[in-house]
Amino acid sequence: MPLIDARLLRMSQLYAPTLKEDPVDAEVISHKLLLRAAMMRKVAAGVYSFLPLGLRVLRKVEQIIREEQDRIGAQEMIMSIIQPAELWHESGRWDVYGPELMRFLDRHDHGFALSPTQEELITSLVRDELRSYRELPKSLYHIQWKYRDEIRPRFGLLRGREFVMKDAYSFHATQESLQEHYDEQSAAYGRICDRLGLDWRPVEADSGQIGGSVTTEFMALAEAGEDGILYCDCGFAANAEVALAEFELEEYRPHETNGELTKIHTPEIASIEELTSFLSIDKKSTVKALATKSADGAVTLLFIPGSHDLAAIKADRLLPGFTFMTDEEMEGAGLVKGFMGPVGLPDKVRVVADSSLRELSRWLTGANESDYHVAGAKPGRDFEVDSWADLSVALPGDACSVCGLPLKGARGIEVGQVFQLGTKYSESMQASFMDADGLEKHFIMGCYGWGVTRSIAAVVEQHYDDNGIIWPISVAPAEVVIIPLASGDEEVEPTAESLAELLTERGIESVIDDRDERAGVKFNDADLIGWPYQLIVGKRGLAEGIVELKTRVTNEKSTLALSEAVDTVEGLVLEARRSYL
Ligand code: ATP
Ligand code: MG
């Protein structure tokens, strides 16, 4: 258990300005409570300072991560936050990373970036000095501030522009060696989640800006999570952005049309919602179109079932860097917004359809004419599909692509992600080693990111009640608060002081609320800050030789004989610590 500070903390001296009211611009629980409990303060959108209590939590989270990295042989170091632009040009990411990369010029007009991640820097660091297969594998990590100019910084520590990340990078001679370390890192990530007290799940994911193909995200389950997760009893779990699933569609085929291509007058019915209520049918019977443009100007219509959303990541794999067309661009290309369909399209427009639509022999879709849809549009007869692809975001209830059972949905906070990078960076940045066969080869790399500050918010999202935070003992700013109820009382105060000192001597992280405040204020703050145990010393109790113990997790109170209080609390703390090891 990472112990932060062996000294007794005193509330009378601590800088911990707790807030009674919810701050106005805080939307999610963790954001509200971390501010109210005086863990942090906002500096700018997505930028926070950590106050003494918050820093203690941060240090504990870091230490748990450190222990789990050291345990699997990763070595701690620290790399600079400032990175020369040249390195990013070498990897090719200077241009593709976009406005999220915070860039600046020095006084000599040399370009730099603030580190959002560190693949470039570490590859350049090792490429001239890690030379032989005999020195491999190597895994290096650091815990450090990262910078991303997020388009929507929000939810406090969940999506910041400045945040702490643990990032590790590994170098291998063989894929087997990479796989081995990737598995070790994944296991370490699971242990970190457990030690932080998180309810979590590993999911299949997309590798995004980082690159590579094999990757797993570690999700803390929480309603405030920005990620949708789909999972199944068979063990399948994936980020909804990439999850594969199967679902059935229902053909719309009114009797009178006999399945022939039929135009339907749908005045001002330009959305799927309006269309389904107009015809009293299910969204699963409709096909919608999205107009996209590639960098070279090529226009592609993506067709997906009206019941599902387009998965932007899947579409981007197919049409790298595509954008949705503006109203003017659509008009210029001869497309009719709200009424697009595959029949009678201008020649140059490509048609790509979601694989699920293969099951639908006749489509109900736009007629490419204002205020009209068509029913009975038959692929192969009335129009051609240029290619089929998996394009839609799977929904809870869709069938698991592994076993066919209905998928379940959950929301998650991505606290960590591990990637097999392969040779993406070692090739672009020419980092190689001499292998056993005497040949020069590119390193096979892995990288492993953990959101340190984000995971603090994730812990709070899972551990709170109406009164405040309920820290798991592993990351609590201290383990026990001793609350004397009558300040200045000649019996209460010295007794509380001596309990606090005895506990501190035994290595229990203790804090005494020695402020000249009413009992109610002390109780409220103790609950809000979320110390795991509260030892309450009152005049009436002392007269009978007892003190009160409140366990924050259950909010249950019990009485202890004064003579046994230190032993009992020590026993409880040690047991609680063990359950997080
Ligand atoms: P997201 O999809 O949430 O934007 P990401 O996949 O871009 O995150 P990675 O590049 O995988 O993030 O970074 C590693 C870890 O750093 C993430 O798993 C997450 O915990 C954390 N992280 C990333 N972006 C932020 C942010 N803006 N604020 C706080 N933590 C972040
Ligand atoms: Mg990620």
PDB file of N, CA, C and O in Angstrom, residues 396-455:
ATOM      1  N   PRO A 396     -27.174  -2.236 -28.384  1.00  0.00           N
ATOM      2  CA  PRO A 396     -27.573  -3.289 -27.464  1.00  0.00           C
ATOM      3  C   PRO A 396     -28.776  -4.021 -28.062  1.00  0.00           C
ATOM      4  O   PRO A 396     -29.658  -3.379 -28.639  1.00  0.00           O
ATOM      5  N   GLY A 397     -28.774  -5.337 -27.961  1.00  0.00           N
ATOM      6  CA  GLY A 397     -29.869  -6.105 -28.556  1.00  0.00           C
ATOM      7  C   GLY A 397     -29.498  -6.691 -29.900  1.00  0.00           C
ATOM      8  O   GLY A 397     -30.062  -7.706 -30.320  1.00  0.00           O
ATOM      9  N   ASP A 398     -28.533  -6.084 -30.618  1.00  0.00           N
ATOM     10  CA  ASP A 398     -28.038  -6.698 -31.852  1.00  0.00           C
ATOM     11  C   ASP A 398     -27.355  -8.017 -31.473  1.00  0.00           C
ATOM     12  O   ASP A 398     -26.960  -8.211 -30.323  1.00  0.00           O
ATOM     13  N   ALA A 399     -27.206  -8.891 -32.445  1.00  0.00           N
ATOM     14  CA  ALA A 399     -26.648 -10.209 -32.140  1.00  0.00           C
ATOM     15  C   ALA A 399     -25.126 -10.179 -32.114  1.00  0.00           C
ATOM     16  O   ALA A 399     -24.488  -9.596 -32.990  1.00  0.00           O
ATOM     17  N   CYS A 400     -24.558 -10.801 -31.096  1.00  0.00           N
ATOM     18  CA  CYS A 400     -23.102 -10.916 -30.966  1.00  0.00           C
ATOM     19  C   CYS A 400     -22.546 -11.629 -32.187  1.00  0.00           C
ATOM     20  O   CYS A 400     -23.057 -12.675 -32.583  1.00  0.00           O
ATOM     21  N   SER A 401     -21.505 -11.073 -32.782  1.00  0.00           N
ATOM     22  CA  SER A 401     -20.968 -11.673 -34.006  1.00  0.00           C
ATOM     23  C   SER A 401     -20.201 -12.962 -33.703  1.00  0.00           C
ATOM     24  O   SER A 401     -19.895 -13.725 -34.597  1.00  0.00           O
ATOM     25  N   VAL A 402     -19.903 -13.206 -32.421  1.00  0.00           N
ATOM     26  CA  VAL A 402     -19.198 -14.428 -32.059  1.00  0.00           C
ATOM     27  C   VAL A 402     -20.182 -15.566 -31.800  1.00  0.00           C
ATOM     28  O   VAL A 402     -20.024 -16.667 -32.313  1.00  0.00           O
ATOM     29  N   CYS A 403     -21.227 -15.285 -30.984  1.00  0.00           N
ATOM     30  CA  CYS A 403     -22.095 -16.392 -30.557  1.00  0.00           C
ATOM     31  C   CYS A 403     -23.564 -16.201 -30.900  1.00  0.00           C
ATOM     32  O   CYS A 403     -24.357 -17.121 -30.749  1.00  0.00           O
ATOM     33  N   GLY A 404     -23.952 -15.012 -31.320  1.00  0.00           N
ATOM     34  CA  GLY A 404     -25.344 -14.811 -31.734  1.00  0.00           C
ATOM     35  C   GLY A 404     -26.284 -14.355 -30.644  1.00  0.00           C
ATOM     36  O   GLY A 404     -27.411 -13.957 -30.925  1.00  0.00           O
ATOM     37  N   LEU A 405     -25.847 -14.385 -29.389  1.00  0.00           N
ATOM     38  CA  LEU A 405     -26.719 -13.900 -28.306  1.00  0.00           C
ATOM     39  C   LEU A 405     -26.876 -12.383 -28.402  1.00  0.00           C
ATOM     40  O   LEU A 405     -26.017 -11.713 -28.965  1.00  0.00           O
ATOM     41  N   PRO A 406     -27.951 -11.847 -27.830  1.00  0.00           N
ATOM     42  CA  PRO A 406     -28.101 -10.383 -27.882  1.00  0.00           C
ATOM     43  C   PRO A 406     -27.008  -9.674 -27.082  1.00  0.00           C
ATOM     44  O   PRO A 406     -26.683 -10.095 -25.964  1.00  0.00           O
ATOM     45  N   LEU A 407     -26.449  -8.624 -27.667  1.00  0.00           N
ATOM     46  CA  LEU A 407     -25.403  -7.859 -26.973  1.00  0.00           C
ATOM     47  C   LEU A 407     -26.021  -6.986 -25.894  1.00  0.00           C
ATOM     48  O   LEU A 407     -27.150  -6.523 -26.028  1.00  0.00           O
ATOM     49  N   LYS A 408     -25.247  -6.760 -24.832  1.00  0.00           N
ATOM     50  CA  LYS A 408     -25.686  -5.843 -23.789  1.00  0.00           C
ATOM     51  C   LYS A 408     -24.878  -4.553 -23.915  1.00  0.00           C
ATOM     52  O   LYS A 408     -23.750  -4.578 -24.394  1.00  0.00           O
ATOM     53  N   GLY A 409     -25.446  -3.472 -23.436  1.00  0.00           N
ATOM     54  CA  GLY A 409     -24.760  -2.188 -23.557  1.00  0.00           C
ATOM     55  C   GLY A 409     -24.354  -1.640 -22.207  1.00  0.00           C
ATOM     56  O   GLY A 409     -25.001  -1.917 -21.201  1.00  0.00           O
ATOM     57  N   ALA A 410     -23.281  -0.889 -22.172  1.00  0.00           N
ATOM     58  CA  ALA A 410     -22.855  -0.201 -20.947  1.00  0.00           C
ATOM     59  C   ALA A 410     -22.086   1.044 -21.361  1.00  0.00           C
ATOM     60  O   ALA A 410     -21.706   1.185 -22.523  1.00  0.00           O
ATOM     61  N   ARG A 411     -21.885   1.963 -20.399  1.00  0.00           N
ATOM     62  CA  ARG A 411     -21.059   3.130 -20.674  1.00  0.00           C
ATOM     63  C   ARG A 411     -19.750   2.972 -19.931  1.00  0.00           C
ATOM     64  O   ARG A 411     -19.718   2.413 -18.834  1.00  0.00           O
ATOM     65  N   GLY A 412     -18.683   3.454 -20.524  1.00  0.00           N
ATOM     66  CA  GLY A 412     -17.385   3.273 -19.891  1.00  0.00           C
ATOM     67  C   GLY A 412     -16.486   4.491 -20.017  1.00  0.00           C
ATOM     68  O   GLY A 412     -16.653   5.315 -20.913  1.00  0.00           O
ATOM     69  N   ILE A 413     -15.555   4.587 -19.066  1.00  0.00           N
ATOM     70  CA  ILE A 413     -14.509   5.610 -19.103  1.00  0.00           C
ATOM     71  C   ILE A 413     -13.227   4.887 -19.471  1.00  0.00           C
ATOM     72  O   ILE A 413     -12.810   3.967 -18.753  1.00  0.00           O
ATOM     73  N   GLU A 414     -12.602   5.285 -20.573  1.00  0.00           N
ATOM     74  CA  GLU A 414     -11.358   4.619 -20.975  1.00  0.00           C
ATOM     75  C   GLU A 414     -10.238   5.086 -20.044  1.00  0.00           C
ATOM     76  O   GLU A 414      -9.774   6.212 -20.166  1.00  0.00           O
ATOM     77  N   VAL A 415      -9.816   4.213 -19.132  1.00  0.00           N
ATOM     78  CA  VAL A 415      -8.730   4.609 -18.232  1.00  0.00           C
ATOM     79  C   VAL A 415      -7.369   4.228 -18.790  1.00  0.00           C
ATOM     80  O   VAL A 415      -6.351   4.814 -18.418  1.00  0.00           O
ATOM     81  N   GLY A 416      -7.334   3.240 -19.660  1.00  0.00           N
ATOM     82  CA  GLY A 416      -6.042   2.868 -20.231  1.00  0.00           C
ATOM     83  C   GLY A 416      -6.231   2.175 -21.565  1.00  0.00           C
ATOM     84  O   GLY A 416      -7.331   1.725 -21.905  1.00  0.00           O
ATOM     85  N   GLN A 417      -5.149   2.163 -22.343  1.00  0.00           N
ATOM     86  CA  GLN A 417      -5.200   1.445 -23.624  1.00  0.00           C
ATOM     87  C   GLN A 417      -3.813   0.908 -23.941  1.00  0.00           C
ATOM     88  O   GLN A 417      -2.814   1.603 -23.745  1.00  0.00           O
ATOM     89  N   VAL A 418      -3.770  -0.336 -24.398  1.00  0.00           N
ATOM     90  CA  VAL A 418      -2.493  -0.949 -24.779  1.00  0.00           C
ATOM     91  C   VAL A 418      -2.523  -1.234 -26.279  1.00  0.00           C
ATOM     92  O   VAL A 418      -3.571  -1.572 -26.834  1.00  0.00           O
ATOM     93  N   PHE A 419      -1.382  -1.049 -26.927  1.00  0.00           N
ATOM     94  CA  PHE A 419      -1.311  -1.180 -28.384  1.00  0.00           C
ATOM     95  C   PHE A 419      -0.113  -2.034 -28.802  1.00  0.00           C
ATOM     96  O   PHE A 419       0.970  -1.887 -28.253  1.00  0.00           O
ATOM     97  N   GLN A 420      -0.304  -2.865 -29.801  1.00  0.00           N
ATOM     98  CA  GLN A 420       0.836  -3.459 -30.496  1.00  0.00           C
ATOM     99  C   GLN A 420       1.077  -2.574 -31.714  1.00  0.00           C
ATOM    100  O   GLN A 420       0.248  -2.520 -32.616  1.00  0.00           O
ATOM    101  N   LEU A 421       2.194  -1.881 -31.720  1.00  0.00           N
ATOM    102  CA  LEU A 421       2.459  -0.924 -32.795  1.00  0.00           C
ATOM    103  C   LEU A 421       3.126  -1.567 -33.999  1.00  0.00           C
ATOM    104  O   LEU A 421       3.114  -1.005 -35.096  1.00  0.00           O
ATOM    105  N   GLY A 422       3.760  -2.725 -33.780  1.00  0.00           N
ATOM    106  CA  GLY A 422       4.524  -3.309 -34.878  1.00  0.00           C
ATOM    107  C   GLY A 422       5.699  -2.412 -35.215  1.00  0.00           C
ATOM    108  O   GLY A 422       6.348  -1.847 -34.326  1.00  0.00           O
ATOM    109  N   THR A 423       5.922  -2.185 -36.507  1.00  0.00           N
ATOM    110  CA  THR A 423       7.102  -1.411 -36.913  1.00  0.00           C
ATOM    111  C   THR A 423       6.731  -0.012 -37.425  1.00  0.00           C
ATOM    112  O   THR A 423       7.536   0.637 -38.080  1.00  0.00           O
ATOM    113  N   LYS A 424       5.499   0.425 -37.110  1.00  0.00           N
ATOM    114  CA  LYS A 424       5.047   1.735 -37.627  1.00  0.00           C
ATOM    115  C   LYS A 424       6.072   2.850 -37.372  1.00  0.00           C
ATOM    116  O   LYS A 424       6.451   3.582 -38.278  1.00  0.00           O
ATOM    117  N   TYR A 425       6.506   2.999 -36.132  1.00  0.00           N
ATOM    118  CA  TYR A 425       7.436   4.096 -35.818  1.00  0.00           C
ATOM    119  C   TYR A 425       8.883   3.732 -36.113  1.00  0.00           C
ATOM    120  O   TYR A 425       9.670   4.575 -36.533  1.00  0.00           O
ATOM    121  N   SER A 426       9.243   2.466 -35.910  1.00  0.00           N
ATOM    122  CA  SER A 426      10.646   2.105 -36.154  1.00  0.00           C
ATOM    123  C   SER A 426      10.968   2.191 -37.642  1.00  0.00           C
ATOM    124  O   SER A 426      12.092   2.515 -38.014  1.00  0.00           O
ATOM    125  N   GLU A 427       9.958   1.962 -38.489  1.00  0.00           N
ATOM    126  CA  GLU A 427      10.216   2.099 -39.931  1.00  0.00           C
ATOM    127  C   GLU A 427      10.277   3.562 -40.332  1.00  0.00           C
ATOM    128  O   GLU A 427      11.223   4.001 -40.974  1.00  0.00           O
ATOM    129  N   SER A 428       9.250   4.339 -39.922  1.00  0.00           N
ATOM    130  CA  SER A 428       9.230   5.731 -40.378  1.00  0.00           C
ATOM    131  C   SER A 428      10.401   6.509 -39.778  1.00  0.00           C
ATOM    132  O   SER A 428      10.911   7.438 -40.386  1.00  0.00           O
ATOM    133  N   MET A 429      10.858   6.102 -38.607  1.00  0.00           N
ATOM    134  CA  MET A 429      11.942   6.853 -37.969  1.00  0.00           C
ATOM    135  C   MET A 429      13.270   6.095 -38.019  1.00  0.00           C
ATOM    136  O   MET A 429      14.232   6.462 -37.345  1.00  0.00           O
ATOM    137  N   GLN A 430      13.283   5.061 -38.807  1.00  0.00           N
ATOM    138  CA  GLN A 430      14.507   4.278 -39.035  1.00  0.00           C
ATOM    139  C   GLN A 430      15.230   3.898 -37.754  1.00  0.00           C
ATOM    140  O   GLN A 430      16.381   4.275 -37.524  1.00  0.00           O
ATOM    141  N   ALA A 431      14.518   3.122 -36.949  1.00  0.00           N
ATOM    142  CA  ALA A 431      15.112   2.620 -35.711  1.00  0.00           C
ATOM    143  C   ALA A 431      15.270   1.107 -35.847  1.00  0.00           C
ATOM    144  O   ALA A 431      14.279   0.388 -35.953  1.00  0.00           O
ATOM    145  N   SER A 432      16.520   0.662 -35.884  1.00  0.00           N
ATOM    146  CA  SER A 432      16.738  -0.767 -36.115  1.00  0.00           C
ATOM    147  C   SER A 432      17.817  -1.328 -35.204  1.00  0.00           C
ATOM    148  O   SER A 432      18.533  -0.577 -34.534  1.00  0.00           O
ATOM    149  N   PHE A 433      17.897  -2.639 -35.164  1.00  0.00           N
ATOM    150  CA  PHE A 433      18.889  -3.316 -34.331  1.00  0.00           C
ATOM    151  C   PHE A 433      19.504  -4.445 -35.143  1.00  0.00           C
ATOM    152  O   PHE A 433      18.975  -4.831 -36.194  1.00  0.00           O
ATOM    153  N   MET A 434      20.615  -4.977 -34.662  1.00  0.00           N
ATOM    154  CA  MET A 434      21.270  -6.103 -35.333  1.00  0.00           C
ATOM    155  C   MET A 434      20.716  -7.392 -34.730  1.00  0.00           C
ATOM    156  O   MET A 434      20.845  -7.623 -33.531  1.00  0.00           O
ATOM    157  N   ASP A 435      20.086  -8.210 -35.549  1.00  0.00           N
ATOM    158  CA  ASP A 435      19.474  -9.440 -35.036  1.00  0.00           C
ATOM    159  C   ASP A 435      20.518 -10.572 -34.962  1.00  0.00           C
ATOM    160  O   ASP A 435      21.633 -10.448 -35.470  1.00  0.00           O
ATOM    161  N   ALA A 436      20.108 -11.699 -34.365  1.00  0.00           N
ATOM    162  CA  ALA A 436      21.018 -12.841 -34.173  1.00  0.00           C
ATOM    163  C   ALA A 436      21.574 -13.351 -35.500  1.00  0.00           C
ATOM    164  O   ALA A 436      22.700 -13.857 -35.560  1.00  0.00           O
ATOM    165  N   ASP A 437      20.792 -13.199 -36.571  1.00  0.00           N
ATOM    166  CA  ASP A 437      21.250 -13.688 -37.880  1.00  0.00           C
ATOM    167  C   ASP A 437      22.129 -12.665 -38.600  1.00  0.00           C
ATOM    168  O   ASP A 437      22.432 -12.810 -39.782  1.00  0.00           O
ATOM    169  N   GLY A 438      22.504 -11.601 -37.879  1.00  0.00           N
ATOM    170  CA  GLY A 438      23.402 -10.611 -38.471  1.00  0.00           C
ATOM    171  C   GLY A 438      22.691  -9.592 -39.340  1.00  0.00           C
ATOM    172  O   GLY A 438      23.341  -8.739 -39.948  1.00  0.00           O
ATOM    173  N   LEU A 439      21.373  -9.657 -39.400  1.00  0.00           N
ATOM    174  CA  LEU A 439      20.639  -8.712 -40.239  1.00  0.00           C
ATOM    175  C   LEU A 439      20.109  -7.540 -39.414  1.00  0.00           C
ATOM    176  O   LEU A 439      19.729  -7.693 -38.258  1.00  0.00           O
ATOM    177  N   GLU A 440      20.101  -6.376 -40.044  1.00  0.00           N
ATOM    178  CA  GLU A 440      19.533  -5.160 -39.447  1.00  0.00           C
ATOM    179  C   GLU A 440      18.005  -5.256 -39.549  1.00  0.00           C
ATOM    180  O   GLU A 440      17.479  -5.471 -40.641  1.00  0.00           O
ATOM    181  N   LYS A 441      17.311  -5.111 -38.427  1.00  0.00           N
ATOM    182  CA  LYS A 441      15.839  -5.196 -38.473  1.00  0.00           C
ATOM    183  C   LYS A 441      15.200  -4.061 -37.693  1.00  0.00           C
ATOM    184  O   LYS A 441      15.794  -3.549 -36.745  1.00  0.00           O
ATOM    185  N   HIS A 442      13.991  -3.699 -38.102  1.00  0.00           N
ATOM    186  CA  HIS A 442      13.264  -2.657 -37.363  1.00  0.00           C
ATOM    187  C   HIS A 442      12.716  -3.225 -36.054  1.00  0.00           C
ATOM    188  O   HIS A 442      12.273  -4.363 -36.011  1.00  0.00           O
ATOM    189  N   PHE A 443      12.766  -2.418 -35.011  1.00  0.00           N
ATOM    190  CA  PHE A 443      12.184  -2.842 -33.732  1.00  0.00           C
ATOM    191  C   PHE A 443      10.698  -3.131 -33.916  1.00  0.00           C
ATOM    192  O   PHE A 443      10.012  -2.405 -34.636  1.00  0.00           O
ATOM    193  N   ILE A 444      10.241  -4.122 -33.203  1.00  0.00           N
ATOM    194  CA  ILE A 444       8.796  -4.349 -33.112  1.00  0.00           C
ATOM    195  C   ILE A 444       8.377  -3.716 -31.790  1.00  0.00           C
ATOM    196  O   ILE A 444       8.951  -4.021 -30.751  1.00  0.00           O
ATOM    197  N   MET A 445       7.419  -2.783 -31.870  1.00  0.00           N
ATOM    198  CA  MET A 445       7.132  -1.958 -30.688  1.00  0.00           C
ATOM    199  C   MET A 445       5.723  -2.144 -30.132  1.00  0.00           C
ATOM    200  O   MET A 445       4.813  -2.545 -30.831  1.00  0.00           O
ATOM    201  N   GLY A 446       5.605  -1.819 -28.866  1.00  0.00           N
ATOM    202  CA  GLY A 446       4.292  -1.753 -28.220  1.00  0.00           C
ATOM    203  C   GLY A 446       4.222  -0.458 -27.429  1.00  0.00           C
ATOM    204  O   GLY A 446       5.261   0.108 -27.073  1.00  0.00           O
ATOM    205  N   CYS A 447       3.014   0.053 -27.174  1.00  0.00           N
ATOM    206  CA  CYS A 447       2.908   1.189 -26.264  1.00  0.00           C
ATOM    207  C   CYS A 447       1.671   1.025 -25.396  1.00  0.00           C
ATOM    208  O   CYS A 447       0.704   0.360 -25.786  1.00  0.00           O
ATOM    209  N   TYR A 448       1.740   1.611 -24.204  1.00  0.00           N
ATOM    210  CA  TYR A 448       0.779   1.296 -23.158  1.00  0.00           C
ATOM    211  C   TYR A 448       0.468   2.571 -22.382  1.00  0.00           C
ATOM    212  O   TYR A 448       1.317   3.063 -21.641  1.00  0.00           O
ATOM    213  N   GLY A 449      -0.710   3.139 -22.600  1.00  0.00           N
ATOM    214  CA  GLY A 449      -1.040   4.418 -21.967  1.00  0.00           C
ATOM    215  C   GLY A 449      -2.050   4.248 -20.840  1.00  0.00           C
ATOM    216  O   GLY A 449      -2.973   3.427 -20.938  1.00  0.00           O
ATOM    217  N   TRP A 450      -1.853   5.011 -19.782  1.00  0.00           N
ATOM    218  CA  TRP A 450      -2.804   4.998 -18.662  1.00  0.00           C
ATOM    219  C   TRP A 450      -3.130   6.438 -18.278  1.00  0.00           C
ATOM    220  O   TRP A 450      -2.213   7.243 -18.072  1.00  0.00           O
ATOM    221  N   GLY A 451      -4.409   6.749 -18.186  1.00  0.00           N
ATOM    222  CA  GLY A 451      -4.819   8.092 -17.799  1.00  0.00           C
ATOM    223  C   GLY A 451      -4.834   8.216 -16.283  1.00  0.00           C
ATOM    224  O   GLY A 451      -5.779   7.803 -15.626  1.00  0.00           O
ATOM    225  N   VAL A 452      -3.771   8.794 -15.740  1.00  0.00           N
ATOM    226  CA  VAL A 452      -3.617   8.840 -14.280  1.00  0.00           C
ATOM    227  C   VAL A 452      -4.668   9.758 -13.663  1.00  0.00           C
ATOM    228  O   VAL A 452      -5.410   9.359 -12.756  1.00  0.00           O
ATOM    229  N   THR A 453      -4.749  10.991 -14.171  1.00  0.00           N
ATOM    230  CA  THR A 453      -5.739  11.916 -13.601  1.00  0.00           C
ATOM    231  C   THR A 453      -7.163  11.477 -13.974  1.00  0.00           C
ATOM    232  O   THR A 453      -8.072  11.562 -13.167  1.00  0.00           O
ATOM    233  N   ARG A 454      -7.337  10.964 -15.202  1.00  0.00           N
ATOM    234  CA  ARG A 454      -8.666  10.503 -15.582  1.00  0.00           C
ATOM    235  C   ARG A 454      -9.122   9.373 -14.668  1.00  0.00           C
ATOM    236  O   ARG A 454     -10.301   9.287 -14.308  1.00  0.00           O
ATOM    237  N   SER A 455      -8.186   8.516 -14.265  1.00  0.00           N
ATOM    238  CA  SER A 455      -8.628   7.391 -13.437  1.00  0.00           C
ATOM    239  C   SER A 455      -9.031   7.848 -12.032  1.00  0.00           C
ATOM    240  O   SER A 455      -9.824   7.180 -11.370  1.00  0.00           O
TER     241      SER A 455
END
